[in-house]
mmCIF file of C-alpha atoms and ligand atoms in Angstrom:
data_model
loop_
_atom_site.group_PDB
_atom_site.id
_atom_site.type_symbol
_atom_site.label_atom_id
_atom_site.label_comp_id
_atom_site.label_asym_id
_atom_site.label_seq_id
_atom_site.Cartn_x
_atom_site.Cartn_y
_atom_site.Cartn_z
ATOM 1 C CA UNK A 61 -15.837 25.874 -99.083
ATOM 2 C CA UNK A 62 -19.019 27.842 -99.931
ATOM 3 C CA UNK A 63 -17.845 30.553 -102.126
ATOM 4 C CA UNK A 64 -19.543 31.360 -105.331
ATOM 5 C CA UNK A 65 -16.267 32.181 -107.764
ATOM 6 C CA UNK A 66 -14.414 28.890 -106.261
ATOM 7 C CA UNK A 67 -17.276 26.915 -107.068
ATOM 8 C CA UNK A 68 -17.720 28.131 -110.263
ATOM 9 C CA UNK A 69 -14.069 27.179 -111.066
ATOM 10 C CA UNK A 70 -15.142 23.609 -109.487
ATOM 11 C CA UNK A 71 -18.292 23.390 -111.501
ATOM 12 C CA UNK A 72 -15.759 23.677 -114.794
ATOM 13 C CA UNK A 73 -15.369 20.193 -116.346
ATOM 14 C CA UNK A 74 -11.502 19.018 -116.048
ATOM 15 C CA UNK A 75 -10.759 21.506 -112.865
ATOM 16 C CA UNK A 76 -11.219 19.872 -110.146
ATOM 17 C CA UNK A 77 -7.339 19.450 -108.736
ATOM 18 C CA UNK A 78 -6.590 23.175 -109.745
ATOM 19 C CA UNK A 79 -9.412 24.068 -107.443
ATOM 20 C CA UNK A 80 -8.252 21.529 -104.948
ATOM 21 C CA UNK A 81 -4.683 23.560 -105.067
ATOM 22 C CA UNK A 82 -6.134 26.831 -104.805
ATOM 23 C CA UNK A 83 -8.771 25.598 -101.560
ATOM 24 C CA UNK A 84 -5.163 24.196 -99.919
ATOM 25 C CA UNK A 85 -3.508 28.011 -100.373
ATOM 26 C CA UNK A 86 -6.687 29.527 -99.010
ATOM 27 C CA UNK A 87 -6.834 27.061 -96.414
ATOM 28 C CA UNK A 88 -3.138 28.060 -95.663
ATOM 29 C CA UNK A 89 -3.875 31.425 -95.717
ATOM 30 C CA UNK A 90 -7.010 31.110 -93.269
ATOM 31 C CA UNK A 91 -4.606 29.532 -90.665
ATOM 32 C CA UNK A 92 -1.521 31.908 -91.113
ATOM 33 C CA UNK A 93 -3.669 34.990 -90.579
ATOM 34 C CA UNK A 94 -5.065 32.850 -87.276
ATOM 35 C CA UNK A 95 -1.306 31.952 -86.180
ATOM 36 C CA UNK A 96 -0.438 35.527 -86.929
ATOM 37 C CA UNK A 97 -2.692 36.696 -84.525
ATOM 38 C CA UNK A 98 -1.086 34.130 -81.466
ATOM 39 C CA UNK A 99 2.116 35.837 -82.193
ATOM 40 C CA UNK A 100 2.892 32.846 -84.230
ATOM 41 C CA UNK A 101 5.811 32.464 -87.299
ATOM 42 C CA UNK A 102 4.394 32.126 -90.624
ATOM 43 C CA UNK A 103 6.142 31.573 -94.066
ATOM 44 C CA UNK A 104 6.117 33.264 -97.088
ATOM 45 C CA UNK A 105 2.499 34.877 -96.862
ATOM 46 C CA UNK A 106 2.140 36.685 -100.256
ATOM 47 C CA UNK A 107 -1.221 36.506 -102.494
ATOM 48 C CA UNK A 108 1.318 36.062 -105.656
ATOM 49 C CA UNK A 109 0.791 32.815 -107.548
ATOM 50 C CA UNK A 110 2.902 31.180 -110.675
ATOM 51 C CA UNK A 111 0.255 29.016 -112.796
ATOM 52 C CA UNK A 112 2.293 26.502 -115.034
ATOM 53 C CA UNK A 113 0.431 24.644 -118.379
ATOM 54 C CA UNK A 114 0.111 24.419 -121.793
ATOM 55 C CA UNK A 115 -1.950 26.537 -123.704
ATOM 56 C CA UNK A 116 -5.567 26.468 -123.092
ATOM 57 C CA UNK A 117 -5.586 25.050 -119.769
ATOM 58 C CA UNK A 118 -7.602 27.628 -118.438
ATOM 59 C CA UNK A 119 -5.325 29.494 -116.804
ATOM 60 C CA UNK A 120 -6.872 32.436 -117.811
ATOM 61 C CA UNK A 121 -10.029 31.929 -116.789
ATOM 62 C CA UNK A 122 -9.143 30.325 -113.483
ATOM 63 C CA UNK A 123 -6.695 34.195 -112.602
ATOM 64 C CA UNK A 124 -10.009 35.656 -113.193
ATOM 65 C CA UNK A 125 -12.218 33.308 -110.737
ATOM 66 C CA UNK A 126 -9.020 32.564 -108.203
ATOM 67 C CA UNK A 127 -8.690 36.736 -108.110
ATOM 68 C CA UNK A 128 -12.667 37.569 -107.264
ATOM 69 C CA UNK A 129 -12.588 34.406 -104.553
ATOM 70 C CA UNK A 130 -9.144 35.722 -102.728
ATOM 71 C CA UNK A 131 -10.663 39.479 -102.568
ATOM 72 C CA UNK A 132 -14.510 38.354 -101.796
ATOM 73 C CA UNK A 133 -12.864 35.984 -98.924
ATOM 74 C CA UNK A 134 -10.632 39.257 -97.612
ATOM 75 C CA UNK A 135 -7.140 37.977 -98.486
ATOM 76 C CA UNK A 136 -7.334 40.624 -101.001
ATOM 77 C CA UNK A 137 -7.619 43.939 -99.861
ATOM 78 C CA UNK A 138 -10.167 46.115 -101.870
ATOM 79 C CA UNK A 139 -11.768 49.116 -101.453
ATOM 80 C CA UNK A 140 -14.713 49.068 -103.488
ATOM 81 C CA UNK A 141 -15.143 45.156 -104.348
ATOM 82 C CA UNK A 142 -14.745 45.731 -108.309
ATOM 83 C CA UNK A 143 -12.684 42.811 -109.076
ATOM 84 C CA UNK A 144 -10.272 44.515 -111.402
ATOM 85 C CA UNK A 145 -8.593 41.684 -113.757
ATOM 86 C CA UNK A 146 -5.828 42.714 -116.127
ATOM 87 C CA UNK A 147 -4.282 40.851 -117.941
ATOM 88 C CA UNK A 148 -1.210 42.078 -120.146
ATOM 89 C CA UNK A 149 1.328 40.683 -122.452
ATOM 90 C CA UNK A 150 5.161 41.893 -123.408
ATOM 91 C CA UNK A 151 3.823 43.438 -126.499
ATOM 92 C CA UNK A 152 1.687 46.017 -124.220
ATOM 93 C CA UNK A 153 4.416 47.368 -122.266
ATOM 94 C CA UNK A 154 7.293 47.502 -124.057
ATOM 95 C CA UNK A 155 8.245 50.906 -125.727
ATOM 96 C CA UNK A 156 11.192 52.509 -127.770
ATOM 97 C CA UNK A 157 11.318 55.650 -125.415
ATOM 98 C CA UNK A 158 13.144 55.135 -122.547
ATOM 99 C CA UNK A 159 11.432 54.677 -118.860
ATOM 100 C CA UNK A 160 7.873 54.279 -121.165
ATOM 101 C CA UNK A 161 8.229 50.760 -120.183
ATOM 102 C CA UNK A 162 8.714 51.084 -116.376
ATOM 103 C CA UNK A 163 5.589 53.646 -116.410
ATOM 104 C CA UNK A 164 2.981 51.277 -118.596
ATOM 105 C CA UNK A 165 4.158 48.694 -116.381
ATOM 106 C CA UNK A 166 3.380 50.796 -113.064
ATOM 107 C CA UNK A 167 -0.421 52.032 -114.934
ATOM 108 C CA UNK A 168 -1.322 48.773 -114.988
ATOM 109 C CA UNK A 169 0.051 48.092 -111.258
ATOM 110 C CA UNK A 170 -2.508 50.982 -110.646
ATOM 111 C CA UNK A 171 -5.309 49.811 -112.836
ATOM 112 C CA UNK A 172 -5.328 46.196 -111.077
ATOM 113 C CA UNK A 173 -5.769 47.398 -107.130
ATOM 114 C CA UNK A 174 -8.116 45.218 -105.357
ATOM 115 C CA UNK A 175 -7.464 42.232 -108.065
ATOM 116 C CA UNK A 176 -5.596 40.921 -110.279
ATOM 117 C CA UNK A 177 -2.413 41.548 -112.655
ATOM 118 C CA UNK A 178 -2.355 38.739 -115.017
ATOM 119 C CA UNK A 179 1.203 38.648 -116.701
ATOM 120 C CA UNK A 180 0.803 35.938 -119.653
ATOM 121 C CA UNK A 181 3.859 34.469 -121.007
ATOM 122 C CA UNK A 182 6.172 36.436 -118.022
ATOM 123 C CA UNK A 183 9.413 35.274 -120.246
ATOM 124 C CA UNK A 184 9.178 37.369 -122.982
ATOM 125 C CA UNK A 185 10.007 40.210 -120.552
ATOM 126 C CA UNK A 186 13.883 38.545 -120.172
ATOM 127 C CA UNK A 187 14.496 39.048 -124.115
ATOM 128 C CA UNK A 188 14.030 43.178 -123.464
ATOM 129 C CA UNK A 189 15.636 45.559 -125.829
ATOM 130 C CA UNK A 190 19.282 44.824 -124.756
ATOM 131 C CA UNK A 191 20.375 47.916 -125.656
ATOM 132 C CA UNK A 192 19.258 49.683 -122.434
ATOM 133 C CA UNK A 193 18.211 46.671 -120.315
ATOM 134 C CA UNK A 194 14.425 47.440 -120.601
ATOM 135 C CA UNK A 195 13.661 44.346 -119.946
ATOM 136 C CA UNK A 196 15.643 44.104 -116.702
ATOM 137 C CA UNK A 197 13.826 47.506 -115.381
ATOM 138 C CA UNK A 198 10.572 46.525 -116.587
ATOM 139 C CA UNK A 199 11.244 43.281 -113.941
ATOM 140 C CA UNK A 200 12.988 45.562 -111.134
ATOM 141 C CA UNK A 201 9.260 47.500 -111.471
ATOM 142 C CA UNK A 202 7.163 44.093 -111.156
ATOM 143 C CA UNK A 203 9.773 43.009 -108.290
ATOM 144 C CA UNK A 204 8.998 46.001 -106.838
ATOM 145 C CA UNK A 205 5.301 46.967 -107.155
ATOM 146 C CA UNK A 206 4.927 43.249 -105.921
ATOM 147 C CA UNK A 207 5.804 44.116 -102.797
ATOM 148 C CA UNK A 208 4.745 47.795 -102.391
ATOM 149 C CA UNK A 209 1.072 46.635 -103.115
ATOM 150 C CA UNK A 210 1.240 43.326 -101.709
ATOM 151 C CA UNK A 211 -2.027 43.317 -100.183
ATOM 152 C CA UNK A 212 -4.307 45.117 -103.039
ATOM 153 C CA UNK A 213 -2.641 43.181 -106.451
ATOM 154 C CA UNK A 214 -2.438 39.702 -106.513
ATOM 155 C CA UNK A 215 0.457 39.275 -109.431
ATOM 156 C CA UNK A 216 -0.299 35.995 -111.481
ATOM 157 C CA UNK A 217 2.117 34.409 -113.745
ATOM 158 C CA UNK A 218 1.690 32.303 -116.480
ATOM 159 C CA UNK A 219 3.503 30.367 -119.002
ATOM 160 C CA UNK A 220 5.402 26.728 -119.673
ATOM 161 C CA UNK A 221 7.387 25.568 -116.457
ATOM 162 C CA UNK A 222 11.069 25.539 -117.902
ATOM 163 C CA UNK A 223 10.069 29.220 -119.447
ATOM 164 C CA UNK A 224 8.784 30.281 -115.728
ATOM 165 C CA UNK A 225 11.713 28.728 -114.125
ATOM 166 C CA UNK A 226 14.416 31.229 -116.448
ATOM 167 C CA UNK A 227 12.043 34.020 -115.755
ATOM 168 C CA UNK A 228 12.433 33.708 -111.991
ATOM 169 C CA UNK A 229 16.245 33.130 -111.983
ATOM 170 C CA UNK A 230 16.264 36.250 -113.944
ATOM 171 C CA UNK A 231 15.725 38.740 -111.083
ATOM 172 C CA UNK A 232 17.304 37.572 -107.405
ATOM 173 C CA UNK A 233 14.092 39.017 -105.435
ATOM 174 C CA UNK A 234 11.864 37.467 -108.009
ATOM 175 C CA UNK A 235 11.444 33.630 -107.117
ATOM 176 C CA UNK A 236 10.605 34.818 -103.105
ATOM 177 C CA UNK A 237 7.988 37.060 -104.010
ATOM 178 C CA UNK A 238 5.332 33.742 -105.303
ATOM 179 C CA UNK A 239 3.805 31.814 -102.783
ATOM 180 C CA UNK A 240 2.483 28.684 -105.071
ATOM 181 C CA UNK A 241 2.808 27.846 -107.433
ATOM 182 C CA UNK A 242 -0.756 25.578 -109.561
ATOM 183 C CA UNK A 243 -0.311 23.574 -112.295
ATOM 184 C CA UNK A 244 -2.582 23.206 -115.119
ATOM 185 C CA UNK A 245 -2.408 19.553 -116.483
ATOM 186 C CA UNK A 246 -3.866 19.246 -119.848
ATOM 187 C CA UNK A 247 -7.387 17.360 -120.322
ATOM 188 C CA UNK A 248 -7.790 14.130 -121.241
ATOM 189 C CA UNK A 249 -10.268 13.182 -124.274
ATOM 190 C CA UNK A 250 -13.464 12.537 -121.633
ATOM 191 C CA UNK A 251 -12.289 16.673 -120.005
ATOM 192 C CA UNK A 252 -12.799 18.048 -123.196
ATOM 193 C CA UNK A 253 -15.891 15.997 -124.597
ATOM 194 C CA UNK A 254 -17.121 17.198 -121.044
ATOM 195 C CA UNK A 255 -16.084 21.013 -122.131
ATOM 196 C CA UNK A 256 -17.492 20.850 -125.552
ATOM 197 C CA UNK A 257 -20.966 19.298 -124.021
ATOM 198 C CA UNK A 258 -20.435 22.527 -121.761
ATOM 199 C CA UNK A 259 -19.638 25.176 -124.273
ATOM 200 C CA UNK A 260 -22.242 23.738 -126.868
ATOM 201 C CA UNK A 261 -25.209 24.081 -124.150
ATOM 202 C CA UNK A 262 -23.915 27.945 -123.027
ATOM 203 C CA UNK A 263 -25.147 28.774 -126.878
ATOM 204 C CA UNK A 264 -27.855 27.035 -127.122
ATOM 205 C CA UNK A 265 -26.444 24.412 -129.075
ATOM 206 C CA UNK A 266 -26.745 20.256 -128.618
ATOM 207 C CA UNK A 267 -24.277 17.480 -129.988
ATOM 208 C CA UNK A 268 -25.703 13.976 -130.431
ATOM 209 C CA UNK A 269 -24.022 11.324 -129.635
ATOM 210 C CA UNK A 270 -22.433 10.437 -133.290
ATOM 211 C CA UNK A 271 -20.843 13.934 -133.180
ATOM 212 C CA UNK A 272 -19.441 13.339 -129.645
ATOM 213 C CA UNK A 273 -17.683 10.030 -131.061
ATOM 214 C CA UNK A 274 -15.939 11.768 -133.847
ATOM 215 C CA UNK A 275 -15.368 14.786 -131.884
ATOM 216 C CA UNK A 276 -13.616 12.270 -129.398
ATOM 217 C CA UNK A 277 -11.444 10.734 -132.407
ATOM 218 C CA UNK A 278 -10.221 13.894 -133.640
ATOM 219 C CA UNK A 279 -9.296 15.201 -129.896
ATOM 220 C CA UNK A 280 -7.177 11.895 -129.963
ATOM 221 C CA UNK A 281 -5.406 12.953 -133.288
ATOM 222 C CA UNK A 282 -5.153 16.595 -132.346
ATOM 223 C CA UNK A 283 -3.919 15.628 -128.535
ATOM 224 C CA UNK A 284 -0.051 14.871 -130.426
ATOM 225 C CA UNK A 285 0.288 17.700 -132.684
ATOM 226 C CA UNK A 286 2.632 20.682 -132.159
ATOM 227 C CA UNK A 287 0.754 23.415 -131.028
ATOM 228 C CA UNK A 288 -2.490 21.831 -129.856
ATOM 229 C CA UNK A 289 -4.866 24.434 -127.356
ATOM 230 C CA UNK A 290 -6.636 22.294 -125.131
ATOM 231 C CA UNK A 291 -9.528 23.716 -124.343
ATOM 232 C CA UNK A 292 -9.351 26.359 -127.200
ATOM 233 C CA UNK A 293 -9.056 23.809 -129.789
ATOM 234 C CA UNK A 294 -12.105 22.657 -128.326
ATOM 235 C CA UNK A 295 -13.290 25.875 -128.940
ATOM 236 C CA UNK A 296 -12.027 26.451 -133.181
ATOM 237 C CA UNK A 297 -13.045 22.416 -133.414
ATOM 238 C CA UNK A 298 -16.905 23.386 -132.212
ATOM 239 C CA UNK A 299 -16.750 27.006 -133.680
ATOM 240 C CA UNK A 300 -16.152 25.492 -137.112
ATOM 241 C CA UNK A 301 -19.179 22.660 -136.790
ATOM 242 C CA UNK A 302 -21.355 25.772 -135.691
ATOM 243 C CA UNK A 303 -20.646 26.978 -139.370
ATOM 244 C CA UNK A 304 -21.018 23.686 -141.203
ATOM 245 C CA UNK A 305 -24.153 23.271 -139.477
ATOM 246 C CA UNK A 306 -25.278 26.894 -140.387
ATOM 247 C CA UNK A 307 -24.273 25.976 -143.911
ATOM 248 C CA UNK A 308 -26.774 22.535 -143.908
ATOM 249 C CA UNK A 309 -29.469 24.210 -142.105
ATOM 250 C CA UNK A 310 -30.021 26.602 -144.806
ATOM 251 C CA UNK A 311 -30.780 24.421 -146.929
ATOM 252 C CA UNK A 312 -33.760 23.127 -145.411
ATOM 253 C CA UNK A 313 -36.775 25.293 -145.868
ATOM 254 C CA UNK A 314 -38.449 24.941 -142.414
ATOM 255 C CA UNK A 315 -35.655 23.961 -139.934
ATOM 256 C CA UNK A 316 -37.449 22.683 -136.854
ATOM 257 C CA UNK A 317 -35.957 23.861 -132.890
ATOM 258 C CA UNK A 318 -34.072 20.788 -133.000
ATOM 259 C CA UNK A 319 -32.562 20.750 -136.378
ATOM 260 C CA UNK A 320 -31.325 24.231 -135.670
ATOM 261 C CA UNK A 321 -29.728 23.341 -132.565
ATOM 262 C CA UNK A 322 -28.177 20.072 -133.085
ATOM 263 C CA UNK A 323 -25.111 19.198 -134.192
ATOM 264 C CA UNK A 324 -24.494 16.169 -136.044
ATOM 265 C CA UNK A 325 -21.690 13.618 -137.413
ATOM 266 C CA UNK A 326 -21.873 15.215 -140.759
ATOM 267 C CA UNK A 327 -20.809 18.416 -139.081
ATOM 268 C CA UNK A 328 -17.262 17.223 -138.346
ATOM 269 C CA UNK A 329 -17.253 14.912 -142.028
ATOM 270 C CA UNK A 330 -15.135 17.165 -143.915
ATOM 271 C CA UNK A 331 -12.673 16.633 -141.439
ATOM 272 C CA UNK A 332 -12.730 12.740 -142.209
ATOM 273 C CA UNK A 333 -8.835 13.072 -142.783
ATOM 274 C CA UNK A 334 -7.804 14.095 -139.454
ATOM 275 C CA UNK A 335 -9.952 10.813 -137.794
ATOM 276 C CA UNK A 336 -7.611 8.162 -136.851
ATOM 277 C CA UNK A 337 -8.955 4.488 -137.538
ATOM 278 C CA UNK A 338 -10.295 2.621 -133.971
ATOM 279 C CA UNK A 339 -7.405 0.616 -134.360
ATOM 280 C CA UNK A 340 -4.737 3.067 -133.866
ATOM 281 C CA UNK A 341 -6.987 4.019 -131.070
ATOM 282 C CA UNK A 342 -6.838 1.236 -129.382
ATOM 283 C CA UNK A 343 -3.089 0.694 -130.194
ATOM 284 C CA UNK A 344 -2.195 4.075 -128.788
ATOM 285 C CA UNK A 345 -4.144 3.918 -125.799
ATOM 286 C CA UNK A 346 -2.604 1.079 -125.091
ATOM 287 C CA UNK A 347 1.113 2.317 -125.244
ATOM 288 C CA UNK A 348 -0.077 4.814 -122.842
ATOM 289 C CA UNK A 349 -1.687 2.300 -120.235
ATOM 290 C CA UNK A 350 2.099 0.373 -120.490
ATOM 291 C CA UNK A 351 4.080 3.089 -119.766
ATOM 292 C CA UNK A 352 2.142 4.135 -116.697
ATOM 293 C CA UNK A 353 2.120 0.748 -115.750
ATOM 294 C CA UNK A 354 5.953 0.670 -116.151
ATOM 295 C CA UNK A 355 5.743 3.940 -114.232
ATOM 296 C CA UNK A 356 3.962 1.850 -111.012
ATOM 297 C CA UNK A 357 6.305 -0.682 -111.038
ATOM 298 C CA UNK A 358 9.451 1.916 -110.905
ATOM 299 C CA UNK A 359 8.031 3.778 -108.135
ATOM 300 C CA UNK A 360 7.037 0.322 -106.248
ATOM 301 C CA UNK A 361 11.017 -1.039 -106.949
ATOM 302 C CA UNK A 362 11.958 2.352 -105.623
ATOM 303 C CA UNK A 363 9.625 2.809 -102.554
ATOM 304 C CA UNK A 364 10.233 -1.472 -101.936
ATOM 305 C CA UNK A 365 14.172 -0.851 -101.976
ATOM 306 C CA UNK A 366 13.895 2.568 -99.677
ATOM 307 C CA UNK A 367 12.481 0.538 -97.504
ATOM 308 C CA UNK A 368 15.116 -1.818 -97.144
ATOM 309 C CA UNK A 369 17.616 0.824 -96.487
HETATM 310 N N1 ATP B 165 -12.390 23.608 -117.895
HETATM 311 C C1 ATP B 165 -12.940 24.361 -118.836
HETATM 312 N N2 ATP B 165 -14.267 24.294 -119.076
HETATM 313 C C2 ATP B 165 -14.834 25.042 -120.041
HETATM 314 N N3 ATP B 165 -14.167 25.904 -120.838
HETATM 315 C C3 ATP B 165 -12.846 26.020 -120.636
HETATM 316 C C4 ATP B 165 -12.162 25.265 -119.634
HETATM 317 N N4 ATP B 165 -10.841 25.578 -119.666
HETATM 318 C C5 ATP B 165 -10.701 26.480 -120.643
HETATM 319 N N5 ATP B 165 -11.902 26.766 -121.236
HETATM 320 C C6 ATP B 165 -12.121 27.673 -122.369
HETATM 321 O O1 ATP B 165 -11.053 27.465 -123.287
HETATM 322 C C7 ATP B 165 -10.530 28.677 -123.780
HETATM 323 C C8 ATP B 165 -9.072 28.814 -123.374
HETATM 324 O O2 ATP B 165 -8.982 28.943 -121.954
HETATM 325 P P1 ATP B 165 -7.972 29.968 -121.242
HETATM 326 O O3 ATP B 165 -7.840 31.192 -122.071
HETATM 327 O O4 ATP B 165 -8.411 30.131 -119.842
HETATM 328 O O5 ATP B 165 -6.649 29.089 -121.318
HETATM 329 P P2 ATP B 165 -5.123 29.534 -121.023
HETATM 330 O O6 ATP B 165 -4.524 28.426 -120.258
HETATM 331 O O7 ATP B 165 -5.131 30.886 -120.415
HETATM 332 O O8 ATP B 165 -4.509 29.559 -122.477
HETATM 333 P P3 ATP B 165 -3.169 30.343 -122.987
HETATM 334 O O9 ATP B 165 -2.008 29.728 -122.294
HETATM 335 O O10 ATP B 165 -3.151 30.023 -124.439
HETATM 336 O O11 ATP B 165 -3.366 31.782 -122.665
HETATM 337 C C9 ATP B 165 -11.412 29.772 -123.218
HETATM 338 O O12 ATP B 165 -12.377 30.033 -124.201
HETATM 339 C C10 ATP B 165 -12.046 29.144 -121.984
HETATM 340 O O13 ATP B 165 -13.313 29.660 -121.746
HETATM 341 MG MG1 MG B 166 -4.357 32.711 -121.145
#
C-alpha cells in the first residue's frame, strides 16, 4: 500500500505487525465504504482505535503516522490537510473548578479536527475527583465528542490492556465507540539493536560492533527489570554513551571524523555491573526457547484432541 506515512511506520525497525494491523483496518475500511455504496450492512465503522503495550512501544509515534495516513487516504475528513496530533494526559484536563474539566476536554476535541486526539494512559480519567464525579463527566464528554465528530477526530487510546479494559467498562457507550483495537508487543534484543543502529545514524553517530555486543547484553539485563521503556531505554542507554563519548573525545587534541562519531565498547564500560556473564545468557535464553516449546506442544495436544471430538 503506497502511502508515504504507512511506510514510514513500516520502514521503523520492530513494526512491521503493527503496520500489518493498521493496513488490515484500512483495508476494512476501503471495502466498507465500497459495500456502503451497494446498499450493503457494515459493522462498527468508526476511525477510533485502542493501542495496547508497554511503555515505549511506539505507540506514540505510530498515533502520529497511523493519524496523517487515515486523513491523507480520506478516511479522515479534513479541511485543510494539517494533520493536527494532540496528545494529552489526565494531568492536562483535570481542574478544581467545576465544568473546567468538561471544557479543556472539549478545546482539545476542537484543536484535533482533521487528526488526531491522543489520550495516553485513558485510566487515570476513572480515579476523577470523586467528590463531583469529574472524572465520570470528563468521560460522558469523550463518549460524546467521539461521536459528534466522528469523521474529523480519530480518538486514540493508549495504555496497559487490563488498565484499558477497566477504562472501557467504565462508561456503557464507551467500549462500542473503538473499532480495533493494535497491540504493541515489546522488541526483542535484535528490534532494539536494530533501533539503536537507527537512532545512532539520525545524529550522525556510528556504533562498532564491540558496542553493539554490550549494548545487546545490557538490553538482556534491562529486558526483566520493573519499569523497563523499550524503545526509550534505548534512547537514555545511547543518550548516556553520547556523553561518555563526548567526555573521551575531549581529551584527544585532534579528534578525527571518525573518532568523533563512533561509539565504542568503552562507552558503555562504566556500566560493566549491569552486563550479565554469556553464561546466564545462554541459560536464560534457553528457559525461554523451553517454554515456547512447551507452549507448541499444548496448542498441538489441544488442536490434536479438538480434532478428535
Ligand atoms: N520502532 C522504533 N524505531 C525507532 N525508534 C522508536 C521505535 N519505537 C519507538 N521509538 C522511539 O522510542 C521512544 C519512545 O517511543 P514512543 O513515545 O512512541 O513510545 P510509547 O509506546 O508511546 O511510550 P509510552 O507508553 O511510555 O508513552 C521515542 O523516542 C521514539 O522515537
Ligand atoms: Mg506515548
Amino acid at each position: 500500500m503506497s502511502n508515504k506515512a504507512l511506510m514510514e511506520l513500516g520502514a521503523l525497525p520492530g513494526m512491521m505487525a503493527v503496520k500489518m494491523q493498521v493496513e488490515q483496518i484500512i483495508q476494512l475500511k476501503k471495502i466498507a465504504k465500497l459495500r456502503a455504496q451497494q446498499g450493503l450492512k457494515n459493522q462498527n465503522q468508526s476511525n477510533h482505535l485502542i493501542f495496547t503495550g508497554s511503555p515505549g512501544t511506539g505507540k506514540t509515534t505510530a498515533a502520529r503516522l497511523i493519524g496523517e495516513a487515515f486523513s491523507s487516504l480520506g478516511i479522515l475528513k479534513s479541511e485543510d490537510y494539517n494533520n493536527p496530533f494532540i496528545e494529552i494526559h489526565h494531568a492536562d484536563i483535570t481542574s478544581s473548578l467545576v465544568g473546567e474539566a468538561e471544557r479543556n476536554i472539549k478545546d482539545k476535541f476542537e484543536e484535533a479536527r482533521g487528526g488526531v486526539l491522543f489520550i495516553d494512559e485513558a485510566y487515570a480519567f476513572i480515579g476523577g475527583e470523586k467528590s463531583h464525579k469529574s472524572g465520570e463527566k470528563v468521560i460522558a464528554t469523550i463518549v460524546q465528542l467521539m461521536e459528534d465528530l466522528r469523521e474529523e477526530v480519530m480518538v486514540i487510546i493508549a495504555g496497559y490492556a487490563n488498565e484499558i479494559d477497566e477504562f472501557l467498562d467504565s462508561n456503557p457507550g464507551l467500549r462500542s465507540r473503538f473499532s480495533n483495537t493494535v497491540h504493541f508487543p515489546d522488541y526483542s534484543v535484535p528490534d532494539m539493536l536494530q533501533i539503536a543502529q537507527k537512532m545512532l545514524t539520525d545524529q550522525d553517530y556510528q556504533a562498532d560492533n564491540e558496542y553493539l555486543g554490550a549494548l545487546a547484553n545490557r538490553l538482556w539485563f534491562e529486558k526483566d527489570k520493573k519499569g523497563f521503556g523499550n524503545a526509550r531505554t534505548v534512547r537514555n542507554i545511547l543518550e548516556e554513551s553520547i556523553r561518555m563519548h563526548s567526555v573521551r573525545i575531549a581529551q584527544m587534541e585532534y579528534p578525527s571524523r571518525e573518532d568523533l562519531m563512533l561509539l565504542t565498547k568503552v562507552d558503555l564500560e562504566s556500566n560493566r555491573h549491569h552486563m550479565l556473564s554469556e553464561k546466564e545468557i545462554l541459560q536464560k535464553a534457553m528457559k525461554q526457547m523451553q517454554t515456547r516449546l512447551l507452549e507448541f506442544e499444548l496448542q498441538d495436544i489441544i488442536s490434536r484432541k479438538s480434532t478428535v471430538e
